[in-house]
CSV table of C-alpha atoms and ligand atoms in Angstrom, one decimal:
chain,number,residue,atom,x,y,z
A,1275,MET,CA,-103.6,40.4,-6.4
A,1276,SER,CA,-103.8,40.1,-2.5
A,1277,MET,CA,-101.6,38.0,-0.7
A,1278,ARG,CA,-103.2,35.2,1.4
A,1279,LEU,CA,-101.0,33.6,4.5
A,1280,GLY,CA,-99.0,31.2,3.6
A,1281,SER,CA,-99.1,27.6,4.9
A,1282,ARG,CA,-96.3,27.6,7.2
A,1283,LEU,CA,-96.8,31.1,8.8
A,1284,ARG,CA,-100.0,29.8,9.4
A,1285,ALA,CA,-99.1,25.9,11.0
A,1286,ALA,CA,-96.5,28.7,13.5
A,1287,LEU,CA,-99.3,30.1,13.9
A,1288,ALA,CA,-101.9,27.9,15.1
A,1289,ALA,CA,-98.9,25.9,16.9
A,1290,ALA,CA,-98.1,29.3,18.7
A,1291,GLU,CA,-99.5,29.0,22.0
A,1292,GLU,CA,-97.6,32.6,23.5
A,1293,ASP,CA,-96.7,35.5,21.7
A,1294,GLN,CA,-94.3,36.5,19.0
A,1295,ILE,CA,-93.6,37.7,15.5
A,1296,VAL,CA,-93.2,34.6,13.0
A,1297,LEU,CA,-90.7,35.4,10.3
A,1298,ASP,CA,-90.5,32.5,7.1
A,1299,LEU,CA,-87.0,32.6,6.0
A,1300,ALA,CA,-88.0,30.2,3.0
A,1301,GLY,CA,-91.0,33.4,1.9
A,1302,ILE,CA,-88.6,35.7,2.4
A,1303,GLU,CA,-85.9,34.1,0.3
A,1304,HIS,CA,-88.5,33.2,-2.7
A,1305,GLN,CA,-89.7,36.7,-2.6
A,1306,TYR,CA,-85.8,37.4,-3.3
A,1307,GLU,CA,-85.8,35.9,-6.1
A,1308,ALA,CA,-88.6,36.2,-7.5
A,1309,LEU,CA,-87.8,40.2,-7.9
A,1310,ALA,CA,-84.8,39.0,-9.3
A,1311,ARG,CA,-86.4,37.3,-12.2
A,1312,GLU,CA,-88.9,40.2,-12.7
A,1313,LEU,CA,-85.4,42.9,-13.1
A,1314,PRO,CA,-82.8,40.9,-14.5
A,1315,GLY,CA,-79.9,42.0,-14.4
A,1316,ALA,CA,-80.3,44.3,-11.1
A,1317,ARG,CA,-78.6,43.7,-8.0
A,1318,VAL,CA,-81.1,43.8,-5.0
A,1319,ARG,CA,-79.4,45.6,-1.8
A,1320,PHE,CA,-81.8,44.7,1.3
A,1321,ALA,CA,-82.7,48.5,2.7
A,1322,MET,CA,-81.9,46.4,6.8
A,1323,LYS,CA,-84.0,48.7,8.5
A,1324,ALA,CA,-87.7,47.0,7.5
A,1325,CYS,CA,-86.1,43.7,9.5
A,1326,PRO,CA,-82.8,44.1,11.1
A,1327,VAL,CA,-82.7,40.4,11.9
A,1328,ASP,CA,-79.2,38.2,11.6
A,1329,ASP,CA,-80.9,35.2,10.1
A,1330,VAL,CA,-83.2,36.7,7.7
A,1331,LEU,CA,-79.7,39.0,6.4
A,1332,ALA,CA,-77.8,35.6,6.4
A,1333,CYS,CA,-80.4,33.8,4.5
A,1334,LEU,CA,-80.5,37.0,1.4
A,1335,ALA,CA,-76.6,37.2,1.4
A,1336,GLY,CA,-76.8,34.0,0.9
A,1337,ARG,CA,-78.7,34.7,-2.2
A,1338,GLY,CA,-76.8,37.2,-3.2
A,1339,ALA,CA,-78.1,40.1,-1.8
A,1340,GLY,CA,-75.3,43.7,-0.6
A,1341,PHE,CA,-77.3,45.8,2.2
A,1342,ASP,CA,-78.9,48.9,1.9
A,1343,ALA,CA,-77.1,50.2,5.1
A,1344,ALA,CA,-77.9,53.9,7.1
A,1345,SER,CA,-75.4,54.1,9.9
A,1346,PRO,CA,-72.1,52.0,11.2
A,1347,GLY,CA,-74.8,49.9,13.5
A,1348,GLU,CA,-76.0,48.5,10.8
A,1349,ILE,CA,-73.0,48.1,9.0
A,1350,SER,CA,-72.0,46.4,11.1
A,1351,GLN,CA,-74.1,44.0,11.4
A,1352,ALA,CA,-74.2,43.1,7.4
A,1353,LEU,CA,-70.6,42.1,8.1
A,1354,GLY,CA,-71.6,39.6,11.1
A,1355,ALA,CA,-74.0,38.3,8.2
A,1356,GLY,CA,-71.6,37.5,6.7
A,1357,ALA,CA,-72.0,39.9,4.2
A,1358,SER,CA,-69.1,41.1,1.1
A,1359,VAL,CA,-68.3,44.6,2.2
A,1360,HIS,CA,-67.9,45.6,-1.5
A,1361,ASP,CA,-72.6,44.8,-1.4
A,1362,ILE,CA,-72.7,46.9,1.6
A,1363,HIS,CA,-72.8,50.9,0.3
A,1364,TYR,CA,-73.9,53.6,3.1
A,1365,GLY,CA,-77.4,54.3,1.8
A,1366,ASN,CA,-78.2,57.5,4.6
A,1367,THR,CA,-77.6,60.7,3.2
A,1368,VAL,CA,-77.7,61.9,6.6
A,1369,LYS,CA,-74.5,61.2,8.7
A,1370,SER,CA,-72.2,62.6,11.1
A,1371,ASP,CA,-68.4,62.9,10.4
A,1372,GLN,CA,-68.0,60.4,13.6
A,1373,ASN,CA,-70.8,58.1,11.4
A,1374,ILE,CA,-68.0,58.4,8.1
A,1375,VAL,CA,-65.0,57.5,10.0
A,1376,ASP,CA,-66.5,54.6,11.2
A,1377,ALA,CA,-67.8,53.6,8.1
A,1378,TYR,CA,-64.5,53.7,6.5
A,1379,ARG,CA,-63.5,52.0,9.4
A,1380,LEU,CA,-65.1,49.2,8.7
A,1381,GLY,CA,-64.3,49.0,4.9
A,1382,VAL,CA,-67.6,50.4,3.7
A,1383,ARG,CA,-66.2,52.7,0.2
A,1384,ASP,CA,-69.9,53.5,-1.4
A,1385,PHE,CA,-71.6,56.2,0.0
A,1386,ALA,CA,-75.4,58.3,-0.7
A,1387,THR,CA,-74.6,61.4,-0.6
A,1388,ASP,CA,-76.9,64.9,-0.9
A,1389,SER,CA,-75.4,68.1,-0.4
A,1390,VAL,CA,-72.2,69.6,-0.6
A,1391,GLU,CA,-71.4,69.1,2.9
A,1392,ASP,CA,-71.6,65.8,3.3
A,1393,VAL,CA,-69.7,65.2,0.2
A,1394,MET,CA,-66.9,67.4,1.7
A,1395,ALA,CA,-67.1,65.8,4.7
A,1396,ILE,CA,-66.1,62.0,3.2
A,1397,ALA,CA,-63.8,63.2,1.1
A,1398,ALA,CA,-62.1,64.8,4.0
A,1399,HIS,CA,-62.5,60.8,6.5
A,1400,ALA,CA,-63.6,58.2,3.7
A,1401,PRO,CA,-61.3,59.8,0.8
A,1402,GLY,CA,-61.3,58.1,-2.8
A,1403,SER,CA,-65.1,56.8,-2.2
A,1404,ARG,CA,-66.8,56.7,-4.5
A,1405,VAL,CA,-70.3,58.2,-3.7
A,1406,PHE,CA,-73.8,58.6,-5.4
A,1407,CYS,CA,-75.8,61.5,-5.1
A,1408,ARG,CA,-80.0,61.2,-4.0
A,1409,LEU,CA,-82.7,63.3,-6.1
A,1410,ALA,CA,-85.4,64.4,-4.5
A,1411,THR,CA,-88.6,63.2,-5.3
A,1412,THR,CA,-92.5,63.8,-4.3
A,1413,GLY,CA,-93.4,60.5,-3.1
A,1414,ALA,CA,-96.7,61.4,-4.0
A,1415,GLY,CA,-98.5,57.5,-5.0
A,1416,ALA,CA,-96.5,56.2,-1.5
A,1417,VAL,CA,-98.1,55.0,1.7
A,1418,TRP,CA,-95.1,57.1,3.6
A,1419,GLY,CA,-94.4,59.9,1.1
A,1420,LEU,CA,-90.7,60.5,2.5
A,1421,SER,CA,-90.1,63.9,1.2
A,1422,ARG,CA,-87.9,66.6,1.5
A,1423,LYS,CA,-85.7,65.2,4.1
A,1424,CYS,CA,-83.8,63.4,1.3
A,1425,GLY,CA,-82.4,64.4,-1.8
A,1426,CYS,CA,-82.0,67.2,-3.5
A,1427,SER,CA,-82.4,69.2,-7.2
A,1428,GLY,CA,-81.1,67.9,-10.7
A,1429,GLU,CA,-79.6,71.1,-10.7
A,1430,ASP,CA,-78.0,70.9,-7.3
A,1431,ALA,CA,-76.8,67.3,-8.3
A,1432,VAL,CA,-74.7,68.1,-10.6
A,1433,ARG,CA,-73.4,70.7,-8.1
A,1434,VAL,CA,-72.9,67.7,-6.1
A,1435,LEU,CA,-71.4,65.1,-8.3
A,1436,ASP,CA,-68.6,68.1,-9.6
A,1437,THR,CA,-68.0,69.0,-5.8
A,1438,ALA,CA,-67.5,65.2,-5.4
A,1439,ARG,CA,-64.8,64.8,-9.0
A,1440,LEU,CA,-63.2,68.1,-7.3
A,1441,LEU,CA,-62.3,66.6,-3.6
A,1442,GLY,CA,-60.9,63.2,-5.6
A,1443,LEU,CA,-64.5,60.9,-4.8
A,1444,THR,CA,-66.2,59.0,-7.6
A,1445,PRO,CA,-68.6,60.7,-8.8
A,1446,SER,CA,-70.6,57.0,-9.3
A,1447,GLY,CA,-74.1,57.2,-9.3
A,1448,LEU,CA,-77.4,59.0,-8.7
A,1449,SER,CA,-80.2,57.4,-6.7
A,1450,VAL,CA,-84.0,57.8,-5.9
A,1451,HIS,CA,-86.4,56.9,-3.3
A,1452,VAL,CA,-90.6,56.7,-4.5
A,1453,GLY,CA,-92.2,57.0,-1.4
A,1454,SER,CA,-92.8,53.7,0.8
A,1455,GLN,CA,-94.9,51.7,-0.2
A,1456,GLN,CA,-95.4,53.5,-3.8
A,1457,MET,CA,-98.5,51.7,-5.2
A,1458,THR,CA,-98.5,54.0,-8.4
A,1459,ALA,CA,-96.7,52.3,-11.5
A,1460,ASP,CA,-96.4,56.9,-12.4
A,1461,ALA,CA,-94.3,57.0,-9.9
A,1462,TRP,CA,-91.1,55.1,-10.9
A,1463,GLN,CA,-92.1,56.8,-14.6
A,1464,ASP,CA,-91.9,60.6,-13.0
A,1465,ALA,CA,-87.5,59.1,-11.4
A,1466,VAL,CA,-87.4,57.7,-14.1
A,1467,ASP,CA,-87.5,61.1,-16.7
A,1468,ARG,CA,-86.0,62.7,-13.4
A,1469,LEU,CA,-83.2,60.4,-13.7
A,1470,THR,CA,-82.6,61.0,-17.3
A,1471,GLU,CA,-82.4,64.5,-17.4
A,1472,ALA,CA,-80.2,65.4,-14.3
A,1473,LEU,CA,-77.8,61.5,-16.8
A,1474,VAL,CA,-78.1,63.9,-19.6
A,1475,ALA,CA,-76.7,67.4,-17.9
A,1476,LEU,CA,-73.8,64.9,-15.7
A,1477,ARG,CA,-72.7,64.2,-19.0
A,1478,ASP,CA,-72.8,67.9,-20.7
A,1479,ARG,CA,-70.9,68.2,-17.5
A,1480,GLY,CA,-68.6,66.1,-18.5
A,1481,ILE,CA,-69.4,63.4,-15.6
A,1482,GLN,CA,-70.3,59.9,-16.3
A,1483,VAL,CA,-72.0,57.3,-13.3
A,1484,ASP,CA,-71.8,53.5,-13.9
A,1485,HIS,CA,-75.3,53.0,-12.0
A,1486,VAL,CA,-78.3,54.0,-10.9
A,1487,ASN,CA,-80.3,53.1,-7.3
A,1488,LEU,CA,-83.7,53.0,-8.4
A,1489,GLY,CA,-84.0,52.7,-4.0
A,1490,GLY,CA,-87.4,51.4,-2.3
A,1491,GLY,CA,-90.8,52.1,-2.1
A,1492,LEU,CA,-92.0,48.5,-3.8
A,1493,PRO,CA,-95.1,47.4,-2.9
A,1494,ALA,CA,-96.3,44.5,0.0
A,1495,LEU,CA,-98.8,42.5,-1.1
A,1496,GLY,CA,-101.0,42.4,2.0
A,1497,TYR,CA,-102.1,45.0,4.1
A,1498,LEU,CA,-105.9,47.0,3.8
A,1499,ASP,CA,-106.1,50.8,3.6
A,1500,ARG,CA,-107.5,52.7,6.5
A,1501,SER,CA,-110.9,51.5,6.3
A,1502,GLY,CA,-109.7,47.7,5.7
A,1503,ARG,CA,-110.2,47.7,2.1
A,1504,PRO,CA,-107.5,45.4,0.5
A,1505,LEU,CA,-105.1,48.0,-0.8
A,1506,ASP,CA,-104.0,45.8,-3.9
A,1507,PRO,CA,-100.8,47.4,-5.2
A,1508,PRO,CA,-100.3,46.7,-9.1
A,1509,LEU,CA,-96.8,45.1,-9.6
A,1510,ASP,CA,-96.9,43.7,-12.4
A,1511,GLU,CA,-97.5,47.1,-13.8
A,1512,ILE,CA,-95.0,48.6,-11.6
A,1513,PHE,CA,-92.2,46.0,-12.8
A,1514,ALA,CA,-93.5,46.1,-17.1
A,1515,THR,CA,-92.8,50.4,-16.2
A,1516,ILE,CA,-89.3,50.4,-14.2
A,1517,ARG,CA,-88.0,47.0,-16.5
A,1518,ALA,CA,-89.0,49.9,-19.9
A,1519,GLY,CA,-86.9,52.3,-17.6
A,1520,VAL,CA,-83.8,50.8,-17.2
A,1521,ALA,CA,-83.8,50.5,-21.3
A,1522,ARG,CA,-84.5,54.2,-21.2
A,1523,LEU,CA,-81.5,54.6,-18.4
A,1524,ARG,CA,-79.3,52.8,-20.3
A,1525,GLN,CA,-80.5,54.5,-23.8
A,1526,VAL,CA,-78.5,57.3,-21.9
A,1527,ALA,CA,-75.6,56.4,-20.3
A,1528,GLY,CA,-74.8,54.0,-21.9
A,1529,ALA,CA,-75.8,49.6,-22.2
A,1530,ASP,CA,-73.7,49.7,-19.0
A,1531,LEU,CA,-75.3,50.8,-16.5
A,1532,ASP,CA,-76.1,48.9,-13.5
A,1533,ILE,CA,-79.1,49.6,-11.6
A,1534,VAL,CA,-79.3,48.8,-7.9
A,1535,LEU,CA,-83.4,48.5,-5.9
A,1536,GLU,CA,-83.9,48.5,-2.0
A,1537,PRO,CA,-86.0,47.2,-1.5
A,1538,GLY,CA,-87.3,47.1,2.3
A,1539,ARG,CA,-90.9,46.3,2.9
A,1540,HIS,CA,-91.6,44.2,-0.3
A,1541,LEU,CA,-89.3,41.5,0.5
A,1542,VAL,CA,-90.0,40.8,3.8
A,1543,ALA,CA,-93.9,42.0,4.8
A,1544,ASP,CA,-95.6,39.1,3.5
A,1545,HIS,CA,-93.5,36.6,4.9
A,1546,GLY,CA,-94.3,37.8,8.2
A,1547,ALA,CA,-97.3,37.4,11.0
A,1548,ILE,CA,-97.3,38.8,14.4
A,1549,ARG,CA,-99.9,36.2,17.0
A,1550,ALA,CA,-100.9,38.2,18.9
A,1551,HIS,CA,-104.3,37.8,22.0
A,1552,VAL,CA,-107.1,39.4,22.7
A,1553,VAL,CA,-107.3,41.6,25.8
A,1554,ARG,CA,-110.4,42.8,25.7
A,1555,MET,CA,-113.5,43.8,23.0
A,1556,THR,CA,-115.4,46.4,25.5
A,1557,ALA,CA,-118.9,48.0,24.3
A,1558,ARG,CA,-119.1,52.0,25.2
A,1559,ARG,CA,-120.6,54.9,24.8
A,1560,GLN,CA,-118.5,58.0,23.6
A,1561,LEU,CA,-119.0,61.5,24.5
A,1562,SER,CA,-120.9,61.6,21.2
A,1563,GLY,CA,-123.6,60.0,22.5
A,1564,ASP,CA,-122.2,56.5,19.7
A,1565,ARG,CA,-121.8,53.6,21.0
A,1566,GLU,CA,-118.6,51.6,19.6
A,1567,HIS,CA,-117.3,48.6,19.7
A,1568,TRP,CA,-113.7,48.6,21.1
A,1569,LEU,CA,-110.8,45.8,20.1
A,1570,TYR,CA,-107.4,45.7,22.6
A,1571,LEU,CA,-105.1,43.6,21.2
A,1572,SER,CA,-101.7,42.7,23.5
A,1573,CYS,CA,-99.9,44.3,20.1
A,1574,GLY,CA,-100.0,47.3,19.3
A,1575,LYS,CA,-98.1,50.8,18.0
A,1576,PHE,CA,-95.6,50.5,20.4
A,1577,ASN,CA,-94.7,46.7,20.2
A,1578,GLY,CA,-94.1,45.5,17.0
A,1579,LEU,CA,-96.9,47.9,14.9
A,1580,TYR,CA,-95.6,51.2,14.7
A,1581,GLU,CA,-97.7,51.4,11.2
A,1582,VAL,CA,-100.6,51.3,11.9
A,1583,ASP,CA,-101.4,55.3,11.6
A,1584,GLN,CA,-101.7,54.4,7.9
A,1585,VAL,CA,-102.6,50.9,7.2
A,1586,GLN,CA,-104.7,48.5,8.7
A,1587,TYR,CA,-103.6,44.5,9.0
A,1588,ARG,CA,-105.2,41.6,8.3
A,1589,LEU,CA,-106.1,40.1,11.3
A,1590,LEU,CA,-107.0,36.5,11.1
A,1591,PHE,CA,-110.1,35.3,14.2
A,1592,PRO,CA,-108.8,31.1,14.7
A,1593,GLY,CA,-112.0,29.4,15.9
A,1594,HIS,CA,-114.3,32.2,15.3
A,1595,HIS,CA,-115.4,31.3,11.6
A,1596,ASP,CA,-119.1,31.6,11.3
A,1597,GLU,CA,-120.7,33.9,13.6
A,1598,GLU,CA,-122.0,37.7,13.5
A,1599,HIS,CA,-118.8,40.2,13.4
A,1600,VAL,CA,-119.2,43.8,14.9
A,1601,PRO,CA,-117.4,47.1,13.6
A,1602,ALA,CA,-114.8,47.8,16.4
A,1603,VAL,CA,-112.6,50.2,16.9
A,1604,VAL,CA,-108.8,48.0,16.7
A,1605,ALA,CA,-106.1,48.9,19.5
A,1606,GLY,CA,-103.3,48.3,21.1
A,1607,PRO,CA,-102.4,47.3,25.1
A,1608,THR,CA,-101.5,50.1,26.2
A,1609,CYS,CA,-102.9,52.9,28.2
A,1610,ASP,CA,-101.6,55.6,25.1
A,1611,SER,CA,-104.7,56.4,22.7
A,1612,ASP,CA,-102.4,57.2,19.5
A,1613,ASP,CA,-101.5,53.7,20.2
A,1614,THR,CA,-105.1,52.5,18.5
A,1615,PHE,CA,-105.8,51.9,14.8
A,1616,GLY,CA,-105.8,54.1,11.1
A,1617,ALA,CA,-106.0,56.8,14.4
A,1618,ALA,CA,-109.4,55.5,16.0
A,1619,ARG,CA,-111.5,56.7,12.6
A,1620,PHE,CA,-112.3,53.8,11.2
A,1621,PRO,CA,-113.1,50.0,13.3
A,1622,VAL,CA,-113.0,46.6,11.2
A,1623,PRO,CA,-115.3,43.9,11.6
A,1624,VAL,CA,-114.6,41.6,14.8
A,1625,PRO,CA,-116.0,38.4,15.5
A,1626,ARG,CA,-119.0,39.8,18.5
A,1627,SER,CA,-118.8,36.3,20.9
A,1628,VAL,CA,-114.4,37.1,20.9
A,1629,ALA,CA,-113.0,37.1,24.8
A,1630,SER,CA,-109.9,38.3,26.6
A,1631,GLY,CA,-106.9,35.7,25.6
A,1632,ASP,CA,-108.6,34.5,22.7
A,1633,PRO,CA,-105.5,33.8,20.1
A,1634,VAL,CA,-105.6,36.4,16.9
A,1635,TRP,CA,-102.8,36.2,14.2
A,1636,ILE,CA,-101.9,39.6,12.3
A,1637,VAL,CA,-101.4,39.2,8.9
A,1638,SER,CA,-98.2,40.4,6.8
A,1639,CYS,CA,-97.0,42.6,9.3
A,1640,GLY,CA,-93.1,41.4,9.1
A,1641,ALA,CA,-91.4,44.4,7.3
A,1642,TYR,CA,-90.6,47.2,9.9
A,1643,SER,CA,-92.5,44.7,13.2
A,1644,THR,CA,-88.9,43.5,14.3
A,1645,SER,CA,-86.9,47.3,13.9
A,1646,TYR,CA,-89.2,49.6,15.0
A,1647,THR,CA,-91.1,48.5,18.6
A,1648,THR,CA,-90.4,50.4,21.6
A,1649,VAL,CA,-87.7,48.9,24.7
A,1650,GLY,CA,-91.3,48.3,26.8
A,1651,PHE,CA,-93.2,51.0,26.7
A,1652,ASN,CA,-96.1,51.1,29.8
A,1653,GLY,CA,-94.4,47.4,30.9
A,1654,PHE,CA,-95.5,45.8,27.4
A,1655,SER,CA,-91.9,44.2,25.2
A,1656,PRO,CA,-90.9,43.7,22.1
A,1657,LEU,CA,-91.9,40.6,20.9
A,1658,PRO,CA,-90.3,37.6,21.2
A,1659,LEU,CA,-88.8,36.1,17.5
A,1660,ASN,CA,-89.9,32.4,16.4
A,1661,LEU,CA,-87.7,31.8,13.3
A,1662,LEU,CA,-89.1,29.3,10.1
A,1663,PRO,CA,-85.9,27.8,8.7
A,1664,GLY,CA,-84.7,28.8,5.0
A,1665,GLU,CA,-83.9,26.3,2.1
A,1666,HIS,CA,-80.8,27.1,2.6
A,1667,ARG,CA,-78.6,27.7,5.7
A,1668,ALA,CA,-81.2,27.2,8.2
A,1669,LYS,CA,-80.3,27.8,11.9
A,1670,ALA,CA,-81.8,25.8,15.0
A,1671,HIS,CA,-82.8,28.0,17.5
A,1672,ALA,CA,-83.8,28.3,20.9
B,2808,LIG,C1,-86.2,52.9,4.0
B,2808,LIG,C2,-85.4,52.6,2.6
B,2808,LIG,C3,-85.6,52.3,2.3
B,2808,LIG,C4,-86.7,50.8,2.6
B,2808,LIG,O1,-88.4,51.3,1.8
B,2808,LIG,P1,-89.2,50.4,1.4
B,2808,LIG,O2,-89.9,51.3,1.1
B,2808,LIG,O3,-89.1,49.8,2.4
B,2808,LIG,O4,-88.4,49.6,0.3
B,2808,LIG,C5,-84.5,51.7,0.9
B,2808,LIG,N1,-83.5,52.9,0.5
B,2808,LIG,C6,-83.5,54.4,1.4
B,2808,LIG,C7,-82.8,55.2,1.1
B,2808,LIG,C8,-84.4,54.0,2.6
B,2808,LIG,O5,-84.5,54.4,3.4
């Protein structure tokens, strides 16, 4: 079930005369509604870092979403976009004393944690708050594993939440993150197993949490793997596994256990696309003796496509339909060799006659494109944004 380019995005790309990132707000709204239908009753808190654009946040808040913020800066942005402070949690386990002070002043009372050190700081600077403890996962099956930096063992989680209680905080929940662009339902099954075990250990300790946060990791549909084949994540199977997992968690922790999700990528990736252009197509003999075609694009790793080491985006070349294609390595416009899609090992088919200036459409890059961009490495600015209106709260944009 790979994702095709939506008609609104296609029309905007066709009309674009300059490079830009196009985000389809109505598409993002529909994606949110579809997720809410798949997992009824779950509270969705958008992981802001995937697309920290005010209008995106406003349209999600308008549909009832909350926000997973990772810093006081993100908290302020979510508040500015109209979110209620009760629907924002501080989801980053990494925070300084000052970060906690600032979040508390902004009104946030809901904090992720994974260590006794962090819990002590929260108790000191955000007294009386609610804390949920993140369990470590292996990240297996995900395109980006995210293991080790955040999360602790089940045993540690008991210690951390016990400490929280002693210090006057409310031990309110457990969380996981199964890794970004998670491609297997097994990862959620494994997470539910770990959560179940930890819930039992907490109960034995007299700690009853009120929610479980199943994190992010839900995949986008439109990516290709590094060799250019569609990734095709088993989304239906993933949702079925999550629904069964929620039922199991409620058996252990009580039917009124709340479920929180923190999707980032899944809500926005397939509803954004980039209009770039061809800088040059070349054919050169490498030192190895191999002759290689290289396609240099106006947009690369430093101005919107940071994630090209791990995924390929579908490229469309309007006006070049039925002609011969040649395998070409695709790269961005800078002179940095890191700015090369798939680390140069995975050529993709490119129409032979593309010429400098021809438009190129890059599909499914609504996630982590506006946020992971340099201020202007090599003089290539971040791409301007073109927002297609949502169905509610549509705003005029210059
Ligand atoms: C980045 C992040 C997310 C979102 O991850 P996706 O893979 O984009 O869904 C959710 N929760 C936390 C704590 C994160 O750091």
